[in-house]
Structure formats: structure tokens, C-alpha cells
Amino acid sequence: MISLLFNSVATPFWKWQRCGKYNLWTPNHPLSFLTISAVARKKMARVLVGVKRVIDYAVKVRVKPEKNGVVTQGVKHSMNPFDEIAVEEAVKMKEKKLASEVIAVSVGPTQSQEVIRTALAMGADRGVHVEVPAAEYDLLQPIHVSKILAKLALDEKADLVILGKQAIDDDANQTAQMTAAVLDWPQGTFCNKVEKTDAGLTIAREIDGGLETIKTKLPAVLSADLRLNTPRYATLPNIMKAKKKPLKKVTPKDLGVDTTPRIEIISVEDPPVRQAGAVVADVDALVAKLKAGGHI
């Protein structure tokens, strides 16, 4: 960004002189001055954000009678909470003039457009829906989604891909890592804090032992952790505006991505019911009960 600052003294144009370094004309007046700030930081052209439609976290998940999946019909869905954090981070980057465009991408059936519209209401500029029929979606795996996101990142000329660290339905925690591998881009996973620098990004990562700080150049892939930020609520005016924002529909075939299943689901079962506890009178009774149950 080049900033020009002139004094208030009016200078006739015939008294201006040429500044060859910047190819600009400047006032040739003893009280006039020109300050030029060279480009201090480069804008990120585009940020690609992945959003997934999942069963709402407040809903009790039920297994199908056939034990081949979970019941999704007639069940409330919403955007994956970690993806909300990813969208918020991308929108904040745009607000700080670090990004010029935020693109929200979702892979799934027609209903996935709901979470794209939510991302648009939060501040994303446009959406891309990679439509996968509901019958095929149940067998879609992280490797498929990673290849789709990688292809879109290249097609859209994205400088940064931000994803939630995991989805609350399958808890795979694989998509960001595999997307980075397919693109051969550096990755910053479990992000707690992201800062833009002249050289790229400085990232604080949540690890078992505390926080790890790393630096990476762009382009890169990030995965958002819980404490990265607090997502904003989509206001009613922004929800209405989101309906008019562009949303493109494509298929995996259009992107040249093969989504043939690589695994077969054998069965899906509820976790075993936890046995109720019992109150014992003293330590001796506790030890006796543990021995009787074969625990010690």
C-alpha cells in the first residue's frame, strides 16, 4: 500500500517535479513534502475454508436398526463447531486486511448448502458446494474430501486453507493433514493463535505438553482448535444478505476426484451401557466387592 501525505499549501502543477524512483509527480515547494510507504505486507489473495454439515451437538445420536450407520433423517443438523472457528478466523483475517476473499466449501448432499449459507452469513464472500448424493456420502472418507479440497485450493488459487481440526461426527482428525500432503504445502494443526508476519505465519499450537510456536510460509493449511477464537453469531440482516451471495455447485467428477469407497462399514453399534454404581459402607466392603467382581 502506498500512502501519500501532502501539506495544506497549494502548489501549482507547473512547480511539481518528477520522483523517478516511484514514477510520481511531487510538489516542488519548500513547505511541501511527500512521504511514501513502500509495500509493507502482502495481502493473502484468497482463503479457502472447509465447512461440514453434522448432526447438532445437542442431539442424542441413535444407531439405525440395521446397524449400518446412524439416524440422520428428521434430525437437526448444523455446522461442525470446529469449522465455525475456522470460518471466524478467515473472516477476521479479511477484516484485518490480510485476506481479500474468503471462500466456504462443503462436500455432501444438497442439504450441505445450509452450512455454506451460514458461513456466508458469518462473513465469507462466496461458496462452493461439491455435491455428493446422500447414498454415497455415508461412505465418503477424509482422503476423498482432502483431494477435493486440494483441487479446489489450486483451482481457486488460494493462499491459505483453514479447516476445523476434526468433525464431531467421525472425530477422524485427518482432513487438514492429508490436504496439506496432497498439496505438498506446510501445515499448522491444532491452532490456538495465528499471526501474519512478513515471512508468512506464526502459529501457536495446542499440544499435550502445552503450547508449541511454529513459523511457516505461505501457501499453507491450518486446522483450528477450540481456543483459537469465539465464532460470531450470524445476524438476521447478514443471513438475508447471504442468500444473494454466489454459490457454485460442482461434483467430484468435475474436479477429477475418484470417490470410490476404500473401506466397508461392517457394523455400527451403541457404546455399552455403563453399569450403575453402588454405595459401600467402608473400605473393607469396597475391597470385598472388587474381589467378588474379579477386578482385583
PDB file of C-alpha atoms in Angstrom:
ATOM      1  CA  MET A   1       0.000   0.000   0.000  1.00  0.00           C
ATOM      2  CA  ILE A   2       1.426   3.417  -0.969  1.00  0.00           C
ATOM      3  CA  SER A   3       0.373   6.310   1.251  1.00  0.00           C
ATOM      4  CA  LEU A   4       0.811   9.901   0.080  1.00  0.00           C
ATOM      5  CA  LEU A   5       0.809  12.818   2.524  1.00  0.00           C
ATOM      6  CA  PHE A   6       0.874  16.434   1.312  1.00  0.00           C
ATOM      7  CA  ASN A   7       0.856  19.643   3.321  1.00  0.00           C
ATOM      8  CA  SER A   8      -2.031  22.040   3.038  1.00  0.00           C
ATOM      9  CA  VAL A   9      -0.090  24.579   0.971  1.00  0.00           C
ATOM     10  CA  ALA A  10      -1.477  24.663  -2.546  1.00  0.00           C
ATOM     11  CA  THR A  11       1.221  24.121  -5.157  1.00  0.00           C
ATOM     12  CA  PRO A  12       0.702  24.953  -8.855  1.00  0.00           C
ATOM     13  CA  PHE A  13       1.113  21.896 -11.044  1.00  0.00           C
ATOM     14  CA  TRP A  14       3.875  23.584 -13.106  1.00  0.00           C
ATOM     15  CA  LYS A  15       6.075  23.669  -9.993  1.00  0.00           C
ATOM     16  CA  TRP A  16       5.834  19.905  -9.430  1.00  0.00           C
ATOM     17  CA  GLN A  17       8.890  17.740 -10.021  1.00  0.00           C
ATOM     18  CA  ARG A  18       9.208  14.110 -11.036  1.00  0.00           C
ATOM     19  CA  CYS A  19      10.203  11.497  -8.482  1.00  0.00           C
ATOM     20  CA  GLY A  20      11.925   8.917 -10.692  1.00  0.00           C
ATOM     21  CA  LYS A  21      12.136   6.169  -8.100  1.00  0.00           C
ATOM     22  CA  TYR A  22       8.356   5.808  -7.857  1.00  0.00           C
ATOM     23  CA  ASN A  23       7.465   7.454 -11.198  1.00  0.00           C
ATOM     24  CA  LEU A  24       5.319  10.024  -9.397  1.00  0.00           C
ATOM     25  CA  TRP A  25       4.984  13.795  -9.693  1.00  0.00           C
ATOM     26  CA  THR A  26       5.564  15.653  -6.384  1.00  0.00           C
ATOM     27  CA  PRO A  27       5.085  19.332  -5.422  1.00  0.00           C
ATOM     28  CA  ASN A  28       8.305  21.356  -5.754  1.00  0.00           C
ATOM     29  CA  HIS A  29       7.566  23.697  -2.865  1.00  0.00           C
ATOM     30  CA  PRO A  30       9.724  24.416   0.206  1.00  0.00           C
ATOM     31  CA  LEU A  31       6.772  23.747   2.515  1.00  0.00           C
ATOM     32  CA  SER A  32       5.507  20.734   0.643  1.00  0.00           C
ATOM     33  CA  PHE A  33       6.564  17.198   1.350  1.00  0.00           C
ATOM     34  CA  LEU A  34       5.813  13.690   0.213  1.00  0.00           C
ATOM     35  CA  THR A  35       6.079  10.564   2.303  1.00  0.00           C
ATOM     36  CA  ILE A  36       5.950   7.234   0.586  1.00  0.00           C
ATOM     37  CA  SER A  37       5.446   3.943   2.369  1.00  0.00           C
ATOM     38  CA  ALA A  38       6.502   1.009   0.253  1.00  0.00           C
ATOM     39  CA  VAL A  39       4.528  -2.176   0.341  1.00  0.00           C
ATOM     40  CA  ALA A  40       4.886  -3.388   3.922  1.00  0.00           C
ATOM     41  CA  ARG A  41       2.860  -6.523   3.756  1.00  0.00           C
ATOM     42  CA  LYS A  42       1.389  -8.643   1.067  1.00  0.00           C
ATOM     43  CA  LYS A  43      -2.291  -9.441   1.109  1.00  0.00           C
ATOM     44  CA  MET A  44      -3.327 -13.029   1.056  1.00  0.00           C
ATOM     45  CA  ALA A  45      -5.303 -13.322  -2.148  1.00  0.00           C
ATOM     46  CA  ARG A  46      -7.776 -15.966  -1.040  1.00  0.00           C
ATOM     47  CA  VAL A  47      -8.608 -18.101   1.989  1.00  0.00           C
ATOM     48  CA  LEU A  48     -10.416 -21.407   1.450  1.00  0.00           C
ATOM     49  CA  VAL A  49     -12.441 -22.670   4.426  1.00  0.00           C
ATOM     50  CA  GLY A  50     -13.979 -26.132   4.739  1.00  0.00           C
ATOM     51  CA  VAL A  51     -17.369 -26.450   6.445  1.00  0.00           C
ATOM     52  CA  LYS A  52     -19.148 -29.713   7.201  1.00  0.00           C
ATOM     53  CA  ARG A  53     -22.806 -30.390   7.970  1.00  0.00           C
ATOM     54  CA  VAL A  54     -23.053 -32.647  11.014  1.00  0.00           C
ATOM     55  CA  ILE A  55     -25.723 -33.748  13.471  1.00  0.00           C
ATOM     56  CA  ASP A  56     -26.137 -30.946  16.002  1.00  0.00           C
ATOM     57  CA  TYR A  57     -24.025 -31.418  19.122  1.00  0.00           C
ATOM     58  CA  ALA A  58     -27.132 -31.180  21.355  1.00  0.00           C
ATOM     59  CA  VAL A  59     -28.886 -34.111  19.631  1.00  0.00           C
ATOM     60  CA  LYS A  60     -28.654 -37.630  21.050  1.00  0.00           C
ATOM     61  CA  VAL A  61     -27.367 -39.792  18.208  1.00  0.00           C
ATOM     62  CA  ARG A  62     -29.254 -43.034  17.514  1.00  0.00           C
ATOM     63  CA  VAL A  63     -27.980 -46.067  15.612  1.00  0.00           C
ATOM     64  CA  LYS A  64     -30.089 -47.402  12.740  1.00  0.00           C
ATOM     65  CA  PRO A  65     -31.859 -50.723  13.363  1.00  0.00           C
ATOM     66  CA  GLU A  66     -29.802 -52.194  10.502  1.00  0.00           C
ATOM     67  CA  LYS A  67     -26.628 -51.204  12.424  1.00  0.00           C
ATOM     68  CA  ASN A  68     -25.040 -49.761   9.282  1.00  0.00           C
ATOM     69  CA  GLY A  69     -24.995 -46.126  10.376  1.00  0.00           C
ATOM     70  CA  VAL A  70     -26.766 -43.524  12.473  1.00  0.00           C
ATOM     71  CA  VAL A  71     -30.201 -41.994  12.018  1.00  0.00           C
ATOM     72  CA  THR A  72     -29.964 -38.704  10.102  1.00  0.00           C
ATOM     73  CA  GLN A  73     -33.493 -38.274   8.728  1.00  0.00           C
ATOM     74  CA  GLY A  74     -35.540 -35.755  10.678  1.00  0.00           C
ATOM     75  CA  VAL A  75     -32.571 -34.902  12.898  1.00  0.00           C
ATOM     76  CA  LYS A  76     -31.320 -31.361  13.453  1.00  0.00           C
ATOM     77  CA  HIS A  77     -28.031 -30.608  11.707  1.00  0.00           C
ATOM     78  CA  SER A  78     -25.659 -27.663  11.978  1.00  0.00           C
ATOM     79  CA  MET A  79     -22.150 -26.607  11.023  1.00  0.00           C
ATOM     80  CA  ASN A  80     -19.352 -28.572  12.659  1.00  0.00           C
ATOM     81  CA  PRO A  81     -18.298 -26.418  15.682  1.00  0.00           C
ATOM     82  CA  PHE A  82     -14.594 -26.548  14.780  1.00  0.00           C
ATOM     83  CA  ASP A  83     -15.450 -25.369  11.264  1.00  0.00           C
ATOM     84  CA  GLU A  84     -17.266 -22.359  12.743  1.00  0.00           C
ATOM     85  CA  ILE A  85     -13.970 -21.432  14.393  1.00  0.00           C
ATOM     86  CA  ALA A  86     -12.180 -21.824  11.048  1.00  0.00           C
ATOM     87  CA  VAL A  87     -14.686 -19.518   9.324  1.00  0.00           C
ATOM     88  CA  GLU A  88     -14.355 -16.932  12.094  1.00  0.00           C
ATOM     89  CA  GLU A  89     -10.567 -16.905  11.759  1.00  0.00           C
ATOM     90  CA  ALA A  90     -10.763 -16.440   7.995  1.00  0.00           C
ATOM     91  CA  VAL A  91     -13.286 -13.608   8.311  1.00  0.00           C
ATOM     92  CA  LYS A  92     -11.137 -11.904  10.951  1.00  0.00           C
ATOM     93  CA  MET A  93      -8.193 -12.059   8.548  1.00  0.00           C
ATOM     94  CA  LYS A  94     -10.271 -10.318   5.919  1.00  0.00           C
ATOM     95  CA  GLU A  95     -11.367  -7.665   8.405  1.00  0.00           C
ATOM     96  CA  LYS A  96      -7.700  -7.026   9.232  1.00  0.00           C
ATOM     97  CA  LYS A  97      -6.971  -6.589   5.502  1.00  0.00           C
ATOM     98  CA  LEU A  98      -4.857  -9.753   5.482  1.00  0.00           C
ATOM     99  CA  ALA A  99      -7.175 -11.523   3.036  1.00  0.00           C
ATOM    100  CA  SER A 100      -9.150 -10.229   0.108  1.00  0.00           C
ATOM    101  CA  GLU A 101     -11.619 -13.103  -0.229  1.00  0.00           C
ATOM    102  CA  VAL A 102     -12.986 -15.961   1.869  1.00  0.00           C
ATOM    103  CA  ILE A 103     -14.433 -18.987   0.071  1.00  0.00           C
ATOM    104  CA  ALA A 104     -16.543 -21.506   2.013  1.00  0.00           C
ATOM    105  CA  VAL A 105     -16.539 -25.089   0.703  1.00  0.00           C
ATOM    106  CA  SER A 106     -18.716 -28.009   1.742  1.00  0.00           C
ATOM    107  CA  VAL A 107     -18.780 -31.566   0.424  1.00  0.00           C
ATOM    108  CA  GLY A 108     -22.010 -33.502   0.783  1.00  0.00           C
ATOM    109  CA  PRO A 109     -25.666 -33.811  -0.243  1.00  0.00           C
ATOM    110  CA  THR A 110     -27.912 -30.902  -1.195  1.00  0.00           C
ATOM    111  CA  GLN A 111     -28.553 -30.047   2.459  1.00  0.00           C
ATOM    112  CA  SER A 112     -24.880 -29.097   2.825  1.00  0.00           C
ATOM    113  CA  GLN A 113     -25.751 -25.767   1.241  1.00  0.00           C
ATOM    114  CA  GLU A 114     -27.274 -24.819   4.609  1.00  0.00           C
ATOM    115  CA  VAL A 115     -23.878 -24.633   6.313  1.00  0.00           C
ATOM    116  CA  ILE A 116     -22.389 -22.786   3.334  1.00  0.00           C
ATOM    117  CA  ARG A 117     -25.095 -20.138   3.718  1.00  0.00           C
ATOM    118  CA  THR A 118     -24.278 -19.946   7.429  1.00  0.00           C
ATOM    119  CA  ALA A 119     -20.617 -19.339   6.576  1.00  0.00           C
ATOM    120  CA  LEU A 120     -21.666 -16.651   4.084  1.00  0.00           C
ATOM    121  CA  ALA A 121     -23.778 -15.010   6.785  1.00  0.00           C
ATOM    122  CA  MET A 122     -20.746 -15.033   9.080  1.00  0.00           C
ATOM    123  CA  GLY A 123     -18.763 -13.085   6.502  1.00  0.00           C
ATOM    124  CA  ALA A 124     -17.497 -15.429   3.786  1.00  0.00           C
ATOM    125  CA  ASP A 125     -17.706 -13.947   0.287  1.00  0.00           C
ATOM    126  CA  ARG A 126     -18.850 -16.909  -1.789  1.00  0.00           C
ATOM    127  CA  GLY A 127     -19.421 -20.624  -1.543  1.00  0.00           C
ATOM    128  CA  VAL A 128     -18.631 -23.819  -3.410  1.00  0.00           C
ATOM    129  CA  HIS A 129     -20.819 -26.884  -2.922  1.00  0.00           C
ATOM    130  CA  VAL A 130     -19.273 -30.171  -4.026  1.00  0.00           C
ATOM    131  CA  GLU A 131     -22.406 -32.260  -4.324  1.00  0.00           C
ATOM    132  CA  VAL A 132     -22.255 -35.915  -3.327  1.00  0.00           C
ATOM    133  CA  PRO A 133     -25.517 -37.941  -3.253  1.00  0.00           C
ATOM    134  CA  ALA A 134     -26.699 -38.947   0.217  1.00  0.00           C
ATOM    135  CA  ALA A 135     -26.318 -42.651  -0.609  1.00  0.00           C
ATOM    136  CA  GLU A 136     -22.636 -42.146  -1.472  1.00  0.00           C
ATOM    137  CA  TYR A 137     -21.951 -39.595   1.253  1.00  0.00           C
ATOM    138  CA  ASP A 138     -22.099 -42.170   4.055  1.00  0.00           C
ATOM    139  CA  LEU A 139     -19.051 -43.882   2.535  1.00  0.00           C
ATOM    140  CA  LEU A 140     -17.132 -40.693   1.760  1.00  0.00           C
ATOM    141  CA  GLN A 141     -13.814 -40.701   3.609  1.00  0.00           C
ATOM    142  CA  PRO A 142     -11.359 -37.986   4.700  1.00  0.00           C
ATOM    143  CA  ILE A 143      -8.956 -38.890   1.874  1.00  0.00           C
ATOM    144  CA  HIS A 144     -11.685 -38.101  -0.672  1.00  0.00           C
ATOM    145  CA  VAL A 145     -12.503 -34.768   0.972  1.00  0.00           C
ATOM    146  CA  SER A 146      -8.799 -33.916   1.170  1.00  0.00           C
ATOM    147  CA  LYS A 147      -8.314 -34.472  -2.564  1.00  0.00           C
ATOM    148  CA  ILE A 148     -11.390 -32.364  -3.325  1.00  0.00           C
ATOM    149  CA  LEU A 149     -10.198 -29.501  -1.113  1.00  0.00           C
ATOM    150  CA  ALA A 150      -6.702 -29.683  -2.589  1.00  0.00           C
ATOM    151  CA  LYS A 151      -8.051 -29.466  -6.146  1.00  0.00           C
ATOM    152  CA  LEU A 152     -10.281 -26.527  -5.244  1.00  0.00           C
ATOM    153  CA  ALA A 153      -7.392 -24.758  -3.499  1.00  0.00           C
ATOM    154  CA  LEU A 154      -5.397 -24.945  -6.720  1.00  0.00           C
ATOM    155  CA  ASP A 155      -8.324 -24.014  -8.964  1.00  0.00           C
ATOM    156  CA  GLU A 156      -9.247 -21.022  -6.787  1.00  0.00           C
ATOM    157  CA  LYS A 157      -5.578 -20.005  -6.375  1.00  0.00           C
ATOM    158  CA  ALA A 158      -5.934 -19.999  -2.589  1.00  0.00           C
ATOM    159  CA  ASP A 159      -3.007 -18.958  -0.412  1.00  0.00           C
ATOM    160  CA  LEU A 160      -4.415 -20.477   2.759  1.00  0.00           C
ATOM    161  CA  VAL A 161      -6.729 -23.370   3.608  1.00  0.00           C
ATOM    162  CA  ILE A 162      -8.325 -23.346   7.072  1.00  0.00           C
ATOM    163  CA  LEU A 163     -10.259 -26.353   8.379  1.00  0.00           C
ATOM    164  CA  GLY A 164     -11.649 -27.422  11.720  1.00  0.00           C
ATOM    165  CA  LYS A 165      -9.251 -29.802  13.445  1.00  0.00           C
ATOM    166  CA  GLN A 166     -11.904 -32.547  13.394  1.00  0.00           C
ATOM    167  CA  ALA A 167     -15.597 -33.165  12.808  1.00  0.00           C
ATOM    168  CA  ILE A 168     -17.730 -34.120  15.802  1.00  0.00           C
ATOM    169  CA  ASP A 169     -19.454 -36.937  13.906  1.00  0.00           C
ATOM    170  CA  ASP A 170     -16.460 -39.129  12.999  1.00  0.00           C
ATOM    171  CA  ASP A 171     -13.642 -37.454  15.026  1.00  0.00           C
ATOM    172  CA  ALA A 172     -11.212 -38.503  12.285  1.00  0.00           C
ATOM    173  CA  ASN A 173      -8.829 -35.527  12.640  1.00  0.00           C
ATOM    174  CA  GLN A 174      -7.283 -36.360   9.262  1.00  0.00           C
ATOM    175  CA  THR A 175      -8.547 -33.957   6.603  1.00  0.00           C
ATOM    176  CA  ALA A 176      -6.250 -30.975   7.220  1.00  0.00           C
ATOM    177  CA  GLN A 177      -3.141 -33.141   7.409  1.00  0.00           C
ATOM    178  CA  MET A 178      -3.966 -35.064   4.238  1.00  0.00           C
ATOM    179  CA  THR A 179      -4.954 -31.907   2.353  1.00  0.00           C
ATOM    180  CA  ALA A 180      -1.525 -30.444   3.135  1.00  0.00           C
ATOM    181  CA  ALA A 181       0.108 -33.688   1.997  1.00  0.00           C
ATOM    182  CA  VAL A 182      -1.783 -33.750  -1.313  1.00  0.00           C
ATOM    183  CA  LEU A 183      -0.858 -30.111  -1.975  1.00  0.00           C
ATOM    184  CA  ASP A 184       2.674 -30.532  -0.609  1.00  0.00           C
ATOM    185  CA  TRP A 185       2.086 -27.399   1.492  1.00  0.00           C
ATOM    186  CA  PRO A 186       3.295 -26.773   5.052  1.00  0.00           C
ATOM    187  CA  GLN A 187       0.696 -27.314   7.761  1.00  0.00           C
ATOM    188  CA  GLY A 188      -0.152 -25.848  11.143  1.00  0.00           C
ATOM    189  CA  THR A 189      -2.505 -28.104  13.084  1.00  0.00           C
ATOM    190  CA  PHE A 190      -4.425 -27.528  16.343  1.00  0.00           C
ATOM    191  CA  CYS A 191      -4.006 -23.750  16.002  1.00  0.00           C
ATOM    192  CA  ASN A 192      -4.513 -21.750  19.183  1.00  0.00           C
ATOM    193  CA  LYS A 193      -3.313 -18.439  17.722  1.00  0.00           C
ATOM    194  CA  VAL A 194      -2.398 -17.301  14.205  1.00  0.00           C
ATOM    195  CA  GLU A 195      -0.450 -14.132  13.415  1.00  0.00           C
ATOM    196  CA  LYS A 196       0.557 -12.774   9.994  1.00  0.00           C
ATOM    197  CA  THR A 197       4.186 -11.805   9.537  1.00  0.00           C
ATOM    198  CA  ASP A 198       6.197 -10.549   6.562  1.00  0.00           C
ATOM    199  CA  ALA A 199       7.647 -14.038   6.127  1.00  0.00           C
ATOM    200  CA  GLY A 200       4.367 -15.933   6.491  1.00  0.00           C
ATOM    201  CA  LEU A 201       2.534 -17.052   9.630  1.00  0.00           C
ATOM    202  CA  THR A 202       3.440 -17.515  13.279  1.00  0.00           C
ATOM    203  CA  ILE A 203       1.247 -20.203  14.830  1.00  0.00           C
ATOM    204  CA  ALA A 204       0.709 -21.296  18.424  1.00  0.00           C
ATOM    205  CA  ARG A 205      -0.316 -24.980  18.524  1.00  0.00           C
ATOM    206  CA  GLU A 206      -2.047 -26.853  21.319  1.00  0.00           C
ATOM    207  CA  ILE A 207      -0.086 -29.981  22.195  1.00  0.00           C
ATOM    208  CA  ASP A 208      -0.209 -32.384  25.132  1.00  0.00           C
ATOM    209  CA  GLY A 209       2.624 -30.602  26.925  1.00  0.00           C
ATOM    210  CA  GLY A 210       1.262 -27.068  26.466  1.00  0.00           C
ATOM    211  CA  LEU A 211       1.727 -24.674  23.537  1.00  0.00           C
ATOM    212  CA  GLU A 212       4.170 -25.001  20.662  1.00  0.00           C
ATOM    213  CA  THR A 213       5.003 -21.960  18.498  1.00  0.00           C
ATOM    214  CA  ILE A 214       5.987 -22.518  14.876  1.00  0.00           C
ATOM    215  CA  LYS A 215       6.572 -20.368  11.794  1.00  0.00           C
ATOM    216  CA  THR A 216       5.506 -21.290   8.295  1.00  0.00           C
ATOM    217  CA  LYS A 217       5.481 -19.737   4.855  1.00  0.00           C
ATOM    218  CA  LEU A 218       2.502 -19.461   2.567  1.00  0.00           C
ATOM    219  CA  PRO A 219       0.702 -21.195   0.990  1.00  0.00           C
ATOM    220  CA  ALA A 220      -0.251 -23.389   3.951  1.00  0.00           C
ATOM    221  CA  VAL A 221      -3.004 -25.485   5.522  1.00  0.00           C
ATOM    222  CA  LEU A 222      -4.243 -24.798   9.068  1.00  0.00           C
ATOM    223  CA  SER A 223      -6.589 -26.663  11.392  1.00  0.00           C
ATOM    224  CA  ALA A 224      -8.489 -24.702  14.040  1.00  0.00           C
ATOM    225  CA  ASP A 225      -8.528 -25.759  17.686  1.00  0.00           C
ATOM    226  CA  LEU A 226     -11.221 -24.877  20.211  1.00  0.00           C
ATOM    227  CA  ARG A 227      -9.457 -21.875  21.767  1.00  0.00           C
ATOM    228  CA  LEU A 228      -8.440 -20.144  18.523  1.00  0.00           C
ATOM    229  CA  ASN A 229     -11.407 -17.736  18.743  1.00  0.00           C
ATOM    230  CA  THR A 230     -15.084 -17.391  19.598  1.00  0.00           C
ATOM    231  CA  PRO A 231     -17.267 -17.586  16.474  1.00  0.00           C
ATOM    232  CA  ARG A 232     -19.705 -14.739  15.897  1.00  0.00           C
ATOM    233  CA  TYR A 233     -23.440 -15.205  15.554  1.00  0.00           C
ATOM    234  CA  ALA A 234     -24.919 -14.658  12.127  1.00  0.00           C
ATOM    235  CA  THR A 235     -27.283 -11.693  12.384  1.00  0.00           C
ATOM    236  CA  LEU A 236     -30.617 -11.614  10.560  1.00  0.00           C
ATOM    237  CA  PRO A 237     -29.517  -8.896   8.087  1.00  0.00           C
ATOM    238  CA  ASN A 238     -26.393 -10.906   7.250  1.00  0.00           C
ATOM    239  CA  ILE A 239     -28.462 -14.075   6.870  1.00  0.00           C
ATOM    240  CA  MET A 240     -30.621 -12.256   4.322  1.00  0.00           C
ATOM    241  CA  LYS A 241     -27.529 -10.921   2.514  1.00  0.00           C
ATOM    242  CA  ALA A 242     -26.046 -14.432   2.422  1.00  0.00           C
ATOM    243  CA  LYS A 243     -28.936 -15.606   0.240  1.00  0.00           C
ATOM    244  CA  LYS A 244     -27.719 -13.281  -2.513  1.00  0.00           C
ATOM    245  CA  LYS A 245     -24.052 -14.251  -2.351  1.00  0.00           C
ATOM    246  CA  PRO A 246     -22.761 -16.549  -5.120  1.00  0.00           C
ATOM    247  CA  LEU A 247     -22.762 -20.297  -4.510  1.00  0.00           C
ATOM    248  CA  LYS A 248     -21.263 -22.555  -7.172  1.00  0.00           C
ATOM    249  CA  LYS A 249     -22.142 -26.246  -7.469  1.00  0.00           C
ATOM    250  CA  VAL A 250     -19.722 -28.863  -8.771  1.00  0.00           C
ATOM    251  CA  THR A 251     -19.241 -32.617  -8.415  1.00  0.00           C
ATOM    252  CA  PRO A 252     -16.173 -34.687  -7.551  1.00  0.00           C
ATOM    253  CA  LYS A 253     -16.187 -35.871 -11.168  1.00  0.00           C
ATOM    254  CA  ASP A 254     -15.957 -32.257 -12.364  1.00  0.00           C
ATOM    255  CA  LEU A 255     -12.827 -31.923 -10.228  1.00  0.00           C
ATOM    256  CA  GLY A 256     -11.369 -35.214 -11.427  1.00  0.00           C
ATOM    257  CA  VAL A 257     -11.530 -36.820  -7.979  1.00  0.00           C
ATOM    258  CA  ASP A 258     -12.409 -40.505  -7.600  1.00  0.00           C
ATOM    259  CA  THR A 259     -14.627 -41.061  -4.543  1.00  0.00           C
ATOM    260  CA  THR A 260     -14.816 -44.848  -4.753  1.00  0.00           C
ATOM    261  CA  PRO A 261     -15.024 -46.194  -1.155  1.00  0.00           C
ATOM    262  CA  ARG A 262     -11.812 -47.694   0.190  1.00  0.00           C
ATOM    263  CA  ILE A 263     -13.362 -49.239   3.280  1.00  0.00           C
ATOM    264  CA  GLU A 264     -16.521 -51.164   4.111  1.00  0.00           C
ATOM    265  CA  ILE A 265     -18.617 -50.462   7.188  1.00  0.00           C
ATOM    266  CA  ILE A 266     -19.170 -53.775   8.948  1.00  0.00           C
ATOM    267  CA  SER A 267     -21.423 -52.540  11.745  1.00  0.00           C
ATOM    268  CA  VAL A 268     -22.255 -49.503  13.854  1.00  0.00           C
ATOM    269  CA  GLU A 269     -23.279 -50.103  17.457  1.00  0.00           C
ATOM    270  CA  ASP A 270     -24.123 -48.073  20.525  1.00  0.00           C
ATOM    271  CA  PRO A 271     -21.409 -47.990  23.190  1.00  0.00           C
ATOM    272  CA  PRO A 272     -22.004 -50.438  26.047  1.00  0.00           C
ATOM    273  CA  VAL A 273     -24.291 -49.144  28.766  1.00  0.00           C
ATOM    274  CA  ARG A 274     -22.367 -48.097  31.836  1.00  0.00           C
ATOM    275  CA  GLN A 275     -23.348 -50.071  34.919  1.00  0.00           C
ATOM    276  CA  ALA A 276     -24.814 -48.153  37.829  1.00  0.00           C
ATOM    277  CA  GLY A 277     -22.557 -47.561  40.814  1.00  0.00           C
ATOM    278  CA  ALA A 278     -23.152 -48.856  44.336  1.00  0.00           C
ATOM    279  CA  VAL A 279     -22.608 -47.270  47.751  1.00  0.00           C
ATOM    280  CA  VAL A 280     -20.446 -49.276  50.181  1.00  0.00           C
ATOM    281  CA  ALA A 281     -20.112 -48.787  53.895  1.00  0.00           C
ATOM    282  CA  ASP A 282     -16.339 -48.816  54.206  1.00  0.00           C
ATOM    283  CA  VAL A 283     -13.045 -49.717  52.537  1.00  0.00           C
ATOM    284  CA  ASP A 284     -13.295 -53.371  53.532  1.00  0.00           C
ATOM    285  CA  ALA A 285     -16.669 -53.658  51.824  1.00  0.00           C
ATOM    286  CA  LEU A 286     -15.249 -51.964  48.728  1.00  0.00           C
ATOM    287  CA  VAL A 287     -12.323 -54.386  48.564  1.00  0.00           C
ATOM    288  CA  ALA A 288     -14.644 -57.348  49.016  1.00  0.00           C
ATOM    289  CA  LYS A 289     -16.917 -56.130  46.223  1.00  0.00           C
ATOM    290  CA  LEU A 290     -13.979 -55.582  43.853  1.00  0.00           C
ATOM    291  CA  LYS A 291     -12.699 -59.089  44.585  1.00  0.00           C
ATOM    292  CA  ALA A 292     -16.129 -60.576  44.013  1.00  0.00           C
ATOM    293  CA  GLY A 293     -16.329 -58.863  40.659  1.00  0.00           C
ATOM    294  CA  GLY A 294     -12.890 -60.128  39.658  1.00  0.00           C
ATOM    295  CA  HIS A 295     -11.432 -56.622  39.406  1.00  0.00           C
ATOM    296  CA  ILE A 296      -8.610 -57.282  41.876  1.00  0.00           C
TER     297      ILE A 296
END
